[in-house]
């Protein structure tokens, strides 16, 4: 997160806390270590008490008009809680939960989440899916049902080279994006919209095996509705997570708005899936289908364990996850390069050395651009992509920061806090901190601090595609354009609408290289 409350030296404080690991079911510590640590009971975890623990009211009291915080500045509220109570906080935000920020505690969670990690779904999406007769998707399923749907996804999307198969069509999308930046004068609002259109067009060639027309103004009315719903969905989710009571009643306008977004997204996903499936069947009948061609739908349709509803849900999840998040993180990445022109020039030199002034980005080229990877990871660290990390309901007791946390407790991983509080020169953009060398070793104790796509069996299914799209856009832009920010945008505040955003659209300046 970009703007942090004044922090205590939590690094020094946490270095005194010993860590232990589970050795048997429903236990996170051995008896010998327990005696040494003197593990404190769950009830002693510090946090807001009294009326702040009341259902509904307790959550509302953390926000305006009772405090200065809003759903968009939830990151600042979280920082204030950590500043006041330390690296383990018990708080009611929607429901009773424990927030943690020490990377070692985060590591404990991931190592003991089990074979079927329990990430609590959003009640409102489950309700709307059931109301509209939709089958549950990856985000809403738990246990063996989740694992059964996730397994075929892993086979196709989680391999190291899975995104490489789509480099050719995504190169074309990136070329269109750069051409617009180089030839059109856009307002900040139009520029922000362009980033979103680029991200949406890029993920669509993966999910639906087609171009939707967002970069050449050929998108039809349905596609425009699809685009609008993709933007608004996460605004609603952020408000819901922050305790907005309007979503509790089906008759409220906000409830109707989020339901309409889901209906549009789900309906369009079904339409594109059926269209692509028909085209695939026609190619099979005419003998023109190449099974080696990158075609996610072909792979999913060939799996006998998946029905059309399962396929739509997988593509729906991948598409939605790859629009707003990728667009906003690309803007932040470009902003960091603009604010640090020396780093931008180092990265441009790498890009030109590998690609020249007009080379196509292929798998070999991406493998050679190591500084690109460091630059993006540092951008993720400095301005964390999400307002919080993931959350888990633990299957076993765990010890976090010296406190016993019983199985069944919801744990919120506050990675945005970790990404700042546990690094030297945390407010500086230093891609070099990620370079592994004898002269500059990486501090592995912080390895769990910057994991924007989560970790373990339930990590983000679209992470390889999101990162590849950002690499493509950055490489193509740096080949031809200089990235700058107008002075008025240098100090723009970062906020969150589920994903990182800015209070005002950034005023970029893209100029051709000499």
Coordinates of C-alpha atoms in Angstrom, one line a residue:
X1 CA 0.0 0.0 0.0
X2 CA 1.3 3.4 -0.8
X3 CA 0.2 5.5 2.1
X4 CA 0.9 4.1 5.5
X5 CA 0.1 5.2 9.0
X6 CA 3.1 5.9 11.3
X7 CA 4.4 2.5 12.3
X8 CA 6.0 1.0 15.4
X9 CA 9.2 -0.9 14.8
X10 CA 7.4 -4.2 14.4
X11 CA 10.4 -5.9 12.9
X12 CA 12.5 -5.5 16.1
X13 CA 9.5 -6.6 18.2
X14 CA 8.7 -9.7 16.1
X15 CA 12.3 -10.9 16.1
X16 CA 11.7 -11.8 19.8
X17 CA 8.8 -14.1 19.0
X18 CA 9.6 -17.8 18.6
X19 CA 7.9 -19.9 16.0
X20 CA 6.6 -23.5 16.2
X21 CA 5.0 -25.9 13.8
X22 CA 2.2 -28.5 14.0
X23 CA 3.3 -32.1 14.8
X24 CA -0.2 -33.7 15.0
X25 CA -3.8 -33.1 13.9
X26 CA -5.5 -30.2 15.6
X27 CA -2.2 -29.1 17.2
X28 CA 0.3 -26.5 16.1
X29 CA 2.9 -26.9 18.8
X30 CA 4.8 -29.6 20.6
X31 CA 4.5 -29.8 24.4
X32 CA 8.2 -29.0 24.9
X33 CA 8.0 -25.9 22.7
X34 CA 4.7 -24.8 24.2
X35 CA 6.3 -24.7 27.7
X36 CA 9.2 -22.7 26.3
X37 CA 6.9 -20.2 24.5
X38 CA 4.2 -19.9 27.1
X39 CA 1.6 -19.7 24.4
X40 CA -1.1 -17.2 25.2
X41 CA -4.7 -18.1 24.9
X42 CA -6.9 -16.9 22.0
X43 CA -8.9 -14.6 24.2
X44 CA -5.8 -12.5 24.9
X45 CA -5.2 -11.5 21.3
X46 CA -5.3 -7.7 21.3
X47 CA -7.8 -5.7 19.3
X48 CA -10.8 -3.4 19.5
X49 CA -13.2 -4.5 22.2
X50 CA -16.5 -3.3 23.6
X51 CA -19.0 -2.0 21.1
X52 CA -16.5 -2.8 18.3
X53 CA -17.2 -6.5 18.8
X54 CA -20.9 -6.1 18.4
X55 CA -22.3 -7.7 15.2
X56 CA -22.8 -5.3 12.3
X57 CA -22.4 -2.2 14.5
X58 CA -18.9 -3.1 15.4
X59 CA -17.8 -3.1 11.8
X60 CA -19.6 0.2 11.0
X61 CA -17.9 2.0 13.8
X62 CA -14.5 1.7 12.1
X63 CA -15.7 3.8 9.1
X64 CA -17.0 7.2 8.4
X65 CA -18.8 9.1 10.0
X66 CA -17.3 7.6 13.1
X67 CA -13.7 7.6 11.8
X68 CA -11.8 9.0 8.9
X69 CA -11.7 5.7 7.1
X70 CA -13.8 4.6 4.1
X71 CA -14.0 1.2 2.2
X72 CA -11.5 2.7 -0.3
X73 CA -9.0 3.4 2.5
X74 CA -9.4 0.1 4.3
X75 CA -5.6 -0.3 4.0
X76 CA -5.1 2.7 6.3
X77 CA -7.5 1.3 8.8
X78 CA -5.7 -2.0 8.9
X79 CA -2.4 -0.1 9.4
X80 CA -3.8 1.8 12.3
X81 CA -4.9 -1.4 14.0
X82 CA -1.4 -3.0 13.6
X83 CA 0.2 0.2 14.8
X84 CA -2.0 0.2 17.9
X85 CA -2.2 -3.6 18.7
X86 CA 0.9 -5.2 17.2
X87 CA 1.3 -7.8 14.4
X88 CA -1.6 -10.0 15.5
X89 CA -5.0 -8.3 15.9
X90 CA -8.4 -9.7 16.6
X91 CA -11.1 -7.6 15.0
X92 CA -14.6 -7.7 13.7
X93 CA -14.8 -6.6 10.1
X94 CA -18.0 -8.2 8.8
X95 CA -17.2 -11.1 11.1
X96 CA -14.8 -12.0 13.9
X97 CA -11.3 -12.7 12.5
X98 CA -7.6 -12.5 13.3
X99 CA -5.4 -10.3 11.1
X100 CA -1.7 -11.1 10.8
X101 CA 1.2 -9.4 9.0
X102 CA 4.4 -11.2 10.1
X103 CA 5.7 -13.2 7.1
X104 CA 6.6 -16.0 9.4
X105 CA 3.0 -16.2 10.6
X106 CA 1.8 -16.1 7.0
X107 CA 4.1 -19.0 6.2
X108 CA 2.6 -20.9 9.1
X109 CA -0.8 -20.5 7.6
X110 CA 0.1 -21.7 4.2
X111 CA 2.0 -24.7 5.5
X112 CA -0.9 -25.9 7.6
X113 CA -3.9 -25.0 5.4
X114 CA -4.3 -28.6 4.3
X115 CA -5.1 -30.4 1.0
X116 CA -8.3 -28.4 0.6
X117 CA -7.6 -24.8 1.7
X118 CA -10.7 -23.1 3.0
X119 CA -11.0 -19.6 1.6
X120 CA -14.3 -18.2 2.8
X121 CA -16.5 -17.2 -0.1
X122 CA -18.6 -14.1 -0.4
X123 CA -22.1 -14.8 1.0
X124 CA -23.7 -12.4 -1.5
X125 CA -22.2 -14.1 -4.6
X126 CA -23.4 -17.5 -3.3
X127 CA -26.8 -16.1 -2.6
X128 CA -27.0 -14.6 -6.1
X129 CA -25.7 -17.7 -7.8
X130 CA -28.4 -19.8 -6.0
X131 CA -31.1 -17.3 -6.7
X132 CA -30.3 -17.3 -10.5
X133 CA -29.8 -21.1 -10.7
X134 CA -26.1 -20.9 -11.4
X135 CA -23.8 -23.7 -10.5
X136 CA -21.1 -22.8 -7.9
X137 CA -17.7 -22.0 -9.2
X138 CA -14.1 -22.2 -8.0
X139 CA -14.4 -19.2 -5.7
X140 CA -17.4 -20.6 -3.9
X141 CA -16.6 -24.3 -3.6
X142 CA -14.8 -26.0 -0.7
X143 CA -13.2 -29.3 0.0
X144 CA -13.4 -32.2 -2.5
X145 CA -15.9 -30.3 -4.7
X146 CA -13.4 -27.5 -5.1
X147 CA -10.5 -29.9 -5.7
X148 CA -12.5 -31.8 -8.4
X149 CA -13.0 -28.6 -10.4
X150 CA -9.6 -27.2 -9.7
X151 CA -7.7 -30.3 -10.9
X152 CA -8.3 -29.9 -14.6
X153 CA -7.5 -26.2 -14.3
X154 CA -4.2 -27.0 -12.8
X155 CA -3.3 -29.3 -15.7
X156 CA -3.8 -26.5 -18.2
X157 CA -3.2 -23.2 -16.5
X158 CA -0.6 -23.8 -13.7
X159 CA 2.3 -25.3 -15.7
X160 CA 5.3 -23.0 -16.1
X161 CA 4.8 -22.6 -19.9
X162 CA 1.0 -22.5 -19.8
X163 CA 0.7 -18.8 -20.7
X164 CA 3.4 -19.0 -23.4
X165 CA 1.0 -20.7 -25.8
X166 CA -1.0 -17.4 -26.1
X167 CA 1.9 -15.1 -26.8
X168 CA 1.1 -14.7 -30.5
X169 CA -2.4 -13.4 -30.1
X170 CA -1.4 -11.4 -27.0
X171 CA 1.5 -9.8 -28.9
X172 CA -1.1 -8.5 -31.4
X173 CA -3.2 -7.1 -28.6
X174 CA -0.2 -5.4 -27.0
X175 CA 0.8 -3.9 -30.4
X176 CA -2.6 -2.3 -30.7
X177 CA -2.3 -0.9 -27.2
X178 CA 1.1 0.7 -28.0
X179 CA -0.2 2.1 -31.3
X180 CA -3.0 3.9 -29.5
X181 CA -0.6 5.3 -26.8
X182 CA 1.8 6.5 -29.6
X183 CA -0.8 8.1 -31.8
X184 CA -3.8 9.3 -29.7
X185 CA -4.0 12.1 -27.2
X186 CA -6.1 10.7 -24.3
X187 CA -7.5 12.4 -21.2
X188 CA -6.6 10.7 -17.9
X189 CA -10.1 9.1 -17.8
X190 CA -9.7 7.8 -21.4
X191 CA -6.2 6.5 -20.5
X192 CA -7.5 4.6 -17.5
X193 CA -10.2 3.1 -19.7
X194 CA -7.6 2.1 -22.3
X195 CA -5.6 0.1 -19.8
X196 CA -8.8 -1.7 -18.8
X197 CA -9.7 -2.4 -22.4
X198 CA -6.2 -3.8 -23.1
X199 CA -6.4 -6.2 -20.1
X200 CA -9.9 -7.3 -21.0
X201 CA -8.9 -7.9 -24.6
X202 CA -5.8 -9.8 -23.6
X203 CA -7.5 -12.3 -21.3
X204 CA -10.4 -12.8 -23.7
X205 CA -8.1 -14.3 -26.3
X206 CA -7.3 -17.0 -23.7
X207 CA -10.7 -17.6 -22.2
X208 CA -12.9 -17.3 -25.3
X209 CA -10.3 -17.8 -28.0
X210 CA -11.4 -14.5 -29.7
X211 CA -10.9 -10.8 -29.9
X212 CA -13.8 -8.8 -28.3
X213 CA -13.0 -5.6 -30.2
X214 CA -12.2 -3.3 -27.3
X215 CA -9.1 -1.7 -28.9
X216 CA -10.5 -1.1 -32.4
X217 CA -14.0 0.1 -31.4
X218 CA -15.6 -2.9 -33.0
X219 CA -17.2 -4.2 -29.7
X220 CA -20.9 -4.6 -29.9
X221 CA -23.5 -3.6 -27.2
X222 CA -23.2 -6.8 -25.4
X223 CA -19.4 -6.5 -25.2
X224 CA -19.8 -3.0 -23.9
X225 CA -22.1 -4.2 -21.1
X226 CA -19.6 -7.0 -20.4
X227 CA -16.9 -4.3 -20.1
X228 CA -19.0 -2.1 -17.7
X229 CA -20.0 -5.1 -15.5
X230 CA -16.3 -6.1 -15.3
X231 CA -15.4 -2.7 -14.0
X232 CA -18.2 -2.3 -11.5
X233 CA -18.1 -5.8 -10.0
X234 CA -15.1 -5.2 -7.8
X235 CA -16.4 -1.8 -6.6
X236 CA -19.4 -3.7 -5.2
X237 CA -17.3 -6.4 -3.7
X238 CA -15.1 -3.9 -1.9
X239 CA -18.2 -2.1 -0.5
X240 CA -19.7 -5.4 0.6
X241 CA -16.5 -6.6 2.3
X242 CA -16.4 -3.3 4.2
X243 CA -19.8 -4.0 5.8
X244 CA -22.1 -1.9 3.6
X245 CA -25.5 -3.0 4.9
X246 CA -27.3 -2.2 1.6
X247 CA -26.2 -5.5 0.2
X248 CA -28.1 -7.4 3.0
X249 CA -31.5 -6.7 1.4
X250 CA -32.4 -8.0 -2.0
X251 CA -34.6 -5.0 -2.7
X252 CA -31.8 -2.4 -2.3
X253 CA -30.3 -0.8 -5.3
X254 CA -26.8 -1.9 -4.5
X255 CA -28.0 -5.5 -4.2
X256 CA -29.7 -5.2 -7.6
X257 CA -26.6 -3.6 -9.1
X258 CA -24.2 -6.4 -8.1
X259 CA -26.7 -9.0 -9.1
X260 CA -27.0 -7.4 -12.5
X261 CA -23.2 -7.4 -12.9
X262 CA -23.0 -11.1 -12.1
X263 CA -25.9 -11.8 -14.6
X264 CA -24.1 -9.9 -17.4
X265 CA -20.7 -11.4 -16.7
X266 CA -22.1 -14.9 -16.3
X267 CA -24.4 -14.6 -19.3
X268 CA -21.7 -13.2 -21.6
X269 CA -19.3 -15.9 -20.5
X270 CA -21.9 -18.5 -21.4
X271 CA -22.5 -16.9 -24.8
X272 CA -18.9 -16.8 -25.7
X273 CA -18.3 -20.3 -24.5
X274 CA -21.1 -21.7 -26.5
X275 CA -20.0 -19.7 -29.6
X276 CA -16.4 -21.0 -29.3
X277 CA -17.6 -24.5 -28.6
X278 CA -19.7 -24.5 -31.8
X279 CA -16.8 -23.2 -33.8
X280 CA -14.6 -26.0 -32.3
X281 CA -17.2 -28.7 -33.2
X282 CA -17.3 -27.3 -36.8
X283 CA -13.5 -27.5 -37.1
X284 CA -13.6 -31.1 -35.8
X285 CA -16.1 -32.1 -38.4
X286 CA -14.2 -30.5 -41.2
X287 CA -10.9 -31.8 -40.0
X288 CA -9.4 -28.3 -39.5
X289 CA -9.1 -28.4 -35.8
X290 CA -5.5 -28.4 -34.6
X291 CA -5.3 -30.0 -31.1
X292 CA -1.9 -28.4 -30.6
X293 CA -3.2 -24.9 -31.2
X294 CA -3.6 -22.9 -27.9
X295 CA -7.3 -23.4 -27.2
X296 CA -8.3 -23.6 -23.5
X297 CA -11.9 -24.3 -24.4
X298 CA -10.9 -27.3 -26.5
X299 CA -9.0 -28.7 -23.5
X300 CA -11.8 -28.1 -21.0
X301 CA -14.4 -29.5 -23.4
X302 CA -12.3 -32.7 -23.8
X303 CA -12.5 -33.4 -20.1
X304 CA -15.3 -35.8 -19.4
X305 CA -15.6 -34.7 -15.8
X306 CA -16.7 -31.2 -16.8
X307 CA -20.1 -30.1 -18.0
X308 CA -20.9 -26.9 -19.8
X309 CA -21.7 -25.1 -16.4
X310 CA -18.3 -26.1 -15.0
X311 CA -16.5 -24.9 -18.2
X312 CA -18.4 -21.5 -18.1
X313 CA -17.5 -21.1 -14.4
X314 CA -13.8 -21.7 -15.0
X315 CA -13.7 -19.3 -17.9
X316 CA -15.8 -16.8 -16.0
X317 CA -13.4 -16.9 -13.0
X318 CA -10.3 -16.6 -15.2
X319 CA -11.8 -13.7 -17.3
X320 CA -13.1 -11.7 -14.3
X321 CA -9.8 -12.1 -12.4
X322 CA -7.8 -11.0 -15.4
X323 CA -9.5 -7.7 -16.2
X324 CA -9.6 -5.0 -13.5
X325 CA -6.7 -6.4 -11.5
X326 CA -4.3 -6.5 -14.5
X327 CA -5.4 -3.1 -15.8
X328 CA -4.8 -1.4 -12.5
X329 CA -1.5 -3.1 -11.7
X330 CA -0.2 -2.2 -15.1
X331 CA -1.0 1.4 -14.5
X332 CA 0.8 1.3 -11.1
X333 CA 3.8 -0.4 -12.7
X334 CA 4.1 2.3 -15.3
X335 CA 3.7 5.0 -12.6
X336 CA 6.6 3.5 -10.7
X337 CA 8.7 3.4 -13.9
X338 CA 7.8 7.0 -14.6
X339 CA 8.7 8.1 -11.1
X340 CA 12.0 6.3 -11.3
X341 CA 13.4 7.1 -14.7
X342 CA 16.8 5.6 -13.9
X343 CA 15.1 2.2 -13.3
X344 CA 13.1 2.7 -16.4
X345 CA 16.2 3.2 -18.5
X346 CA 17.9 0.1 -17.1
X347 CA 14.8 -1.9 -17.9
X348 CA 14.6 -0.3 -21.4
X349 CA 18.2 -1.3 -22.1
X350 CA 17.4 -4.9 -21.2
X351 CA 14.3 -4.9 -23.4
X352 CA 16.2 -3.4 -26.4
X353 CA 19.2 -5.8 -25.8
X354 CA 16.8 -8.8 -26.0
X355 CA 14.2 -7.6 -28.5
X356 CA 15.7 -4.7 -30.5
X357 CA 13.4 -1.9 -31.5
X358 CA 10.7 -4.1 -33.1
X359 CA 11.2 -7.7 -32.0
X360 CA 8.3 -10.0 -31.0
X361 CA 8.1 -11.1 -27.4
X362 CA 8.4 -14.9 -27.3
X363 CA 9.1 -17.3 -24.5
X364 CA 12.9 -17.1 -25.0
X365 CA 12.8 -13.4 -24.8
X366 CA 10.7 -13.4 -21.6
X367 CA 13.2 -15.8 -20.0
X368 CA 16.1 -13.4 -20.7
X369 CA 14.4 -10.3 -19.2
X370 CA 15.2 -10.9 -15.6
X371 CA 15.2 -7.2 -14.6
X372 CA 11.6 -7.0 -15.9
X373 CA 10.6 -9.6 -13.3
X374 CA 12.4 -7.7 -10.5
X375 CA 10.8 -4.4 -11.5
X376 CA 7.3 -5.8 -11.5
X377 CA 7.7 -7.6 -8.2
X378 CA 9.0 -4.5 -6.6
X379 CA 6.0 -2.6 -7.9
X380 CA 3.8 -5.3 -6.3
X381 CA 5.7 -4.8 -3.1
X382 CA 5.6 -1.0 -3.0
X383 CA 2.0 -0.7 -4.1
X384 CA 0.4 -4.0 -3.1
X385 CA -2.3 -5.1 -5.7
X386 CA -5.0 -6.0 -3.2
X387 CA -6.3 -4.2 -0.1
X388 CA -5.5 -7.4 1.9
X389 CA -4.0 -10.8 1.1
X390 CA -6.1 -13.9 1.1
X391 CA -8.0 -15.3 4.0
X392 CA -8.2 -18.9 5.4
X393 CA -10.3 -20.8 7.9
X394 CA -7.8 -23.2 9.4
X395 CA -8.4 -26.9 9.8
X396 CA -6.0 -27.1 12.8
X397 CA -4.9 -25.0 15.7
X398 CA -2.0 -22.8 15.0
X399 CA 0.2 -20.5 17.0
X400 CA 0.5 -17.0 15.5
X401 CA 2.7 -14.4 17.2
X402 CA 2.7 -16.4 20.4
X403 CA -1.1 -16.7 20.6
X404 CA -3.1 -19.9 20.2
X405 CA -5.6 -19.6 17.4
X406 CA -8.1 -22.5 17.3
X407 CA -9.2 -24.4 14.2
X408 CA -12.2 -22.9 12.5
X409 CA -11.0 -19.3 13.0
X410 CA -10.9 -17.0 10.0
X411 CA -7.4 -15.6 9.4
X412 CA -6.8 -12.6 7.3
X413 CA -3.3 -12.3 5.8
X414 CA -2.4 -8.6 5.7
X415 CA 0.3 -8.8 3.0
X416 CA 0.1 -5.1 2.1
X417 CA 1.4 -4.4 5.6
X418 CA 4.1 -7.1 5.4
X419 CA 5.3 -5.7 2.1
X420 CA 6.2 -2.5 3.8
X421 CA 6.9 -3.2 7.4
X422 CA 9.5 -6.0 6.9
X423 CA 11.8 -4.4 4.3
X424 CA 14.6 -1.8 4.5
X425 CA 14.0 1.4 2.6
X426 CA 10.4 0.2 2.2
X427 CA 9.2 3.5 0.6
X428 CA 11.8 3.3 -2.2
X429 CA 11.3 1.6 -5.5
X430 CA 14.3 -0.7 -5.6
X431 CA 14.0 -3.6 -8.1
X432 CA 17.6 -4.6 -7.2
X433 CA 16.5 -5.9 -3.8
X434 CA 15.2 -9.0 -5.6
X435 CA 18.4 -9.8 -7.5
X436 CA 20.0 -13.0 -6.2
X437 CA 23.8 -12.7 -6.0
X438 CA 26.6 -13.1 -3.5
X439 CA 26.9 -9.4 -3.3
X440 CA 23.1 -8.8 -2.8
X441 CA 21.5 -11.9 -1.2
X442 CA 17.7 -12.0 -1.0
X443 CA 16.3 -12.0 2.5
X444 CA 14.3 -15.3 2.4
X445 CA 12.6 -14.6 5.7
X446 CA 10.4 -12.1 3.8
X447 CA 9.6 -14.5 1.0
X448 CA 5.9 -14.7 2.1
X449 CA 5.4 -11.0 2.3
X450 CA 5.0 -10.3 -1.4
X451 CA 2.6 -13.0 -2.8
X452 CA -0.1 -11.0 -4.7
X453 CA -1.5 -14.2 -6.3
X454 CA -1.6 -16.1 -3.1
X455 CA 0.3 -19.3 -2.5
X456 CA -0.2 -23.0 -2.3
X457 CA -3.0 -25.2 -3.8
X458 CA -5.5 -22.3 -3.9
X459 CA -3.4 -19.7 -5.6
X460 CA -4.8 -17.5 -8.4
X461 CA -5.5 -19.5 -11.5
X462 CA -4.8 -16.6 -13.8
X463 CA -1.5 -15.4 -12.3
X464 CA 0.7 -16.5 -15.2
X465 CA -1.5 -14.8 -17.7
X466 CA -1.8 -11.6 -15.7
X467 CA 2.0 -11.3 -15.3
X468 CA 2.6 -12.2 -19.0
X469 CA 0.2 -9.5 -20.1
X470 CA 2.0 -6.9 -18.0
X471 CA 5.4 -8.0 -19.3
X472 CA 4.1 -7.8 -22.9
X473 CA 2.7 -4.3 -22.4
X474 CA 5.8 -3.0 -20.7
X475 CA 8.2 -4.5 -23.2
X476 CA 6.3 -3.2 -26.2
X477 CA 5.9 0.3 -24.7
X478 CA 9.6 0.5 -23.6
X479 CA 10.7 -0.5 -27.1
X480 CA 9.1 2.7 -28.6
X481 CA 8.0 5.1 -25.9
X482 CA 9.2 7.0 -22.8
X483 CA 6.8 6.8 -19.8
X484 CA 6.3 9.9 -17.8
X485 CA 3.8 11.3 -15.3
X486 CA 2.7 14.9 -15.3
X487 CA 3.6 16.7 -12.1
X488 CA 0.0 16.8 -10.9
X489 CA -0.1 13.0 -10.7
X490 CA 3.2 12.4 -8.8
X491 CA 1.5 12.5 -5.4
X492 CA -1.8 11.0 -6.3
X493 CA -3.1 8.9 -3.4
X494 CA -3.6 5.2 -3.8
X495 CA -6.9 3.7 -2.7
X496 CA -8.6 0.3 -3.1
X497 CA -11.7 -0.9 -4.8
X498 CA -10.8 -4.5 -4.1
X499 CA -7.7 -3.9 -6.3
X500 CA -5.3 -1.0 -6.1
X501 CA -6.6 2.2 -7.7
X502 CA -5.9 6.0 -7.6
X503 CA -8.1 8.8 -6.2
X504 CA -7.9 10.5 -9.6
X505 CA -6.9 9.0 -12.9
X506 CA -3.2 9.3 -13.5
X507 CA -2.1 11.8 -16.2
X508 CA 0.5 9.8 -18.1
X509 CA 2.7 11.2 -20.9
X510 CA 3.9 8.7 -23.5
X511 CA 6.5 10.2 -26.0
X512 CA 8.4 8.5 -28.8
X513 CA 12.0 7.8 -28.2
X514 CA 14.7 9.9 -29.9

